[in-house]
């Protein structure tokens, strides 16, 4: 049985602990107070030892540091990858460098950008006997999706969740390990590799565990539900002796399965003597929104801390553009955030698209449909570069266009910049046209490519618009009014519209399964971002579902057909 606490309560500092905190519970406030309490009362810190505080994003790091104020010099606040690189990989990687051909001399931090230059990928395909793969973009995507995971025998292996096929060929499993070897010889580490090497070093050289415990007698991990199994194993090793480990999180907000997170690990994490606590207050939302959250999650009902009444959450039935307009009207505010599951929907909202929003990734469809790989690659590069530039990501835009001039290093950046300016300045000429018109623009203004005569590929270019492919570009952006739900996690907004793709997505209200279905957890997270007004947009609503909603504290508003 978990002990109930509020965000203002203090707990004993010399114990392992697990705090389960629902959305809006004030867990960051509680964590900062707990750290301050440790700083003021601990007899084990001394002059040289510190508290380690691990959280999930750099934004969260900055938030905690700002709240700690002058106390922050005795606390090391960082993401898990940054912490492990600084304290394990960087100082000790040389111990196992020869085992993995890791070039320690060239090692300089860690990043998520996959090596993708032509000569490197050509060498990779040669080494794995896959010269027949022509689609380098798809190969890079396959490598990006591969993650380090424990196999049934407890050994770490690198591979994606499911077999990948490119150009009708299956990508060999050895591709991923060979990529790692080739990257490591260049001193390149990706975020996942930091976990891999940290685990190997801790297992093979246990004295490193002792060093960490000596440096950090207290180790706190926020958003623990976002940890993957490798991180959990590492944290378990650190907490086996004198270091007191505290984890804070919420299994119902575990929505990063694609990054290896496992919702069950939060409750399964065990250290000897660990004490459980539970924060049941919701300090964020109105009573009506909390009632709705409690319907979705009856096993963890939240208390109405602020006791503020507002309008009922509202189902908006119709197209998303009308839903956005109605949401602003009912909220009496122009500031309303839309949250969607798919990146393509959030991009479509940014572009104010209403009709013909693609249901899948058309950039991938183009790759599969267009047998002329050179043409397909040039079109994709130009679309990505244009969209990056429109979002002021000029470095990424130029990196895309650089690919058009491989083999001409002296011309590459100069030509890329010239074409980027052209694509931006003449955006109005092609942005509302078909992909075929965009093809003509690129062919005459950027780089000559093959024409389109007949068949399925001509139909594809004719029947799809530039905007439909543009919304499929993944733009990493955290401050827009229109975000994916994953990019909104950890934030809160006055007014929220949760955009559902299909009416059947409403099942998260009618038959919620937060333990078994990640999409239900995703929608729960989206709802819980709202402070004052919550809307849920659905394209249709059946009579049966109207009857179900009539029995719930949720209103329904039918939008006029546009």
mmCIF file of N, CA, C and O in Angstrom, residues 14 89 92 118 135 139 145-146 158 203 209 221 258 262 267 270 320 337 381 446 481 530:
data_model
loop_
_atom_site.group_PDB
_atom_site.id
_atom_site.type_symbol
_atom_site.label_atom_id
_atom_site.label_comp_id
_atom_site.label_asym_id
_atom_site.label_seq_id
_atom_site.Cartn_x
_atom_site.Cartn_y
_atom_site.Cartn_z
ATOM 1 N N UNK A 14 16.824 9.079 3.891
ATOM 2 C CA UNK A 14 17.729 7.928 3.821
ATOM 3 C C UNK A 14 16.966 6.646 3.497
ATOM 4 O O UNK A 14 16.955 5.677 4.265
ATOM 5 N N UNK A 89 31.123 6.758 -19.744
ATOM 6 C CA UNK A 89 31.684 6.502 -21.071
ATOM 7 C C UNK A 89 32.950 7.320 -21.316
ATOM 8 O O UNK A 89 33.995 6.771 -21.712
ATOM 9 N N UNK A 92 35.987 6.188 -18.966
ATOM 10 C CA UNK A 92 36.375 4.779 -18.884
ATOM 11 C C UNK A 92 36.259 4.008 -20.200
ATOM 12 O O UNK A 92 36.591 2.816 -20.245
ATOM 13 N N UNK A 118 27.117 9.368 -48.912
ATOM 14 C CA UNK A 118 27.045 8.317 -49.930
ATOM 15 C C UNK A 118 28.163 7.292 -49.778
ATOM 16 O O UNK A 118 27.920 6.081 -49.843
ATOM 17 N N UNK A 135 17.899 2.575 -52.353
ATOM 18 C CA UNK A 135 17.220 3.630 -51.613
ATOM 19 C C UNK A 135 17.961 3.903 -50.298
ATOM 20 O O UNK A 135 17.700 3.287 -49.267
ATOM 21 N N UNK A 139 17.321 3.056 -46.162
ATOM 22 C CA UNK A 139 18.341 2.352 -45.380
ATOM 23 C C UNK A 139 18.662 3.137 -44.110
ATOM 24 O O UNK A 139 18.767 2.554 -43.022
ATOM 25 N N UNK A 145 15.731 3.237 -36.810
ATOM 26 C CA UNK A 145 14.728 2.521 -36.016
ATOM 27 C C UNK A 145 15.345 1.403 -35.167
ATOM 28 O O UNK A 145 14.671 0.857 -34.294
ATOM 29 N N UNK A 146 16.592 1.049 -35.416
ATOM 30 C CA UNK A 146 17.229 -0.043 -34.667
ATOM 31 C C UNK A 146 17.657 0.445 -33.283
ATOM 32 O O UNK A 146 18.207 1.537 -33.143
ATOM 33 N N UNK A 158 21.500 -5.240 -31.359
ATOM 34 C CA UNK A 158 20.988 -4.066 -32.051
ATOM 35 C C UNK A 158 20.163 -4.500 -33.256
ATOM 36 O O UNK A 158 20.654 -5.186 -34.150
ATOM 37 N N UNK A 203 29.191 -3.588 -15.901
ATOM 38 C CA UNK A 203 29.214 -5.038 -15.685
ATOM 39 C C UNK A 203 30.646 -5.562 -15.623
ATOM 40 O O UNK A 203 31.010 -6.360 -14.740
ATOM 41 N N UNK A 209 30.945 1.322 -10.493
ATOM 42 C CA UNK A 209 29.747 1.480 -9.675
ATOM 43 C C UNK A 209 30.108 2.117 -8.336
ATOM 44 O O UNK A 209 29.404 3.025 -7.853
ATOM 45 N N UNK A 221 15.473 10.039 -10.105
ATOM 46 C CA UNK A 221 15.132 9.948 -11.531
ATOM 47 C C UNK A 221 13.678 10.371 -11.722
ATOM 48 O O UNK A 221 12.748 9.719 -11.226
ATOM 49 N N UNK A 258 8.078 3.431 -28.719
ATOM 50 C CA UNK A 258 8.929 3.393 -29.903
ATOM 51 C C UNK A 258 10.384 3.703 -29.566
ATOM 52 O O UNK A 258 11.282 3.436 -30.367
ATOM 53 N N UNK A 262 9.005 0.983 -21.323
ATOM 54 C CA UNK A 262 8.073 -0.082 -20.960
ATOM 55 C C UNK A 262 7.294 0.371 -19.729
ATOM 56 O O UNK A 262 7.870 0.560 -18.653
ATOM 57 N N UNK A 267 6.486 0.118 -11.908
ATOM 58 C CA UNK A 267 6.040 -0.617 -10.722
ATOM 59 C C UNK A 267 6.920 -1.822 -10.435
ATOM 60 O O UNK A 267 7.014 -2.272 -9.292
ATOM 61 N N UNK A 270 12.645 -2.680 -8.360
ATOM 62 C CA UNK A 270 12.757 -3.085 -6.959
ATOM 63 C C UNK A 270 14.178 -2.853 -6.446
ATOM 64 O O UNK A 270 15.157 -3.212 -7.096
ATOM 65 N N UNK A 320 -11.512 19.340 -38.812
ATOM 66 C CA UNK A 320 -10.623 19.884 -37.785
ATOM 67 C C UNK A 320 -10.486 21.410 -37.880
ATOM 68 O O UNK A 320 -10.274 22.070 -36.864
ATOM 69 N N UNK A 337 -4.401 25.305 -28.051
ATOM 70 C CA UNK A 337 -3.438 24.346 -28.570
ATOM 71 C C UNK A 337 -4.151 23.099 -29.088
ATOM 72 O O UNK A 337 -5.066 22.589 -28.431
ATOM 73 N N UNK A 381 14.305 15.439 -51.290
ATOM 74 C CA UNK A 381 15.294 16.360 -50.718
ATOM 75 C C UNK A 381 14.790 17.799 -50.799
ATOM 76 O O UNK A 381 14.874 18.565 -49.830
ATOM 77 N N UNK A 446 15.924 23.897 -60.349
ATOM 78 C CA UNK A 446 16.883 23.367 -59.365
ATOM 79 C C UNK A 446 17.857 22.377 -59.995
ATOM 80 O O UNK A 446 19.057 22.621 -60.052
ATOM 81 N N UNK A 481 1.526 26.238 -31.593
ATOM 82 C CA UNK A 481 0.177 25.991 -31.074
ATOM 83 C C UNK A 481 -0.314 24.604 -31.456
ATOM 84 O O UNK A 481 -1.259 24.090 -30.851
ATOM 85 N N UNK A 530 -4.683 19.998 -20.384
ATOM 86 C CA UNK A 530 -5.622 21.126 -20.359
ATOM 87 C C UNK A 530 -5.843 21.638 -18.944
ATOM 88 O O UNK A 530 -6.092 20.861 -18.014
#
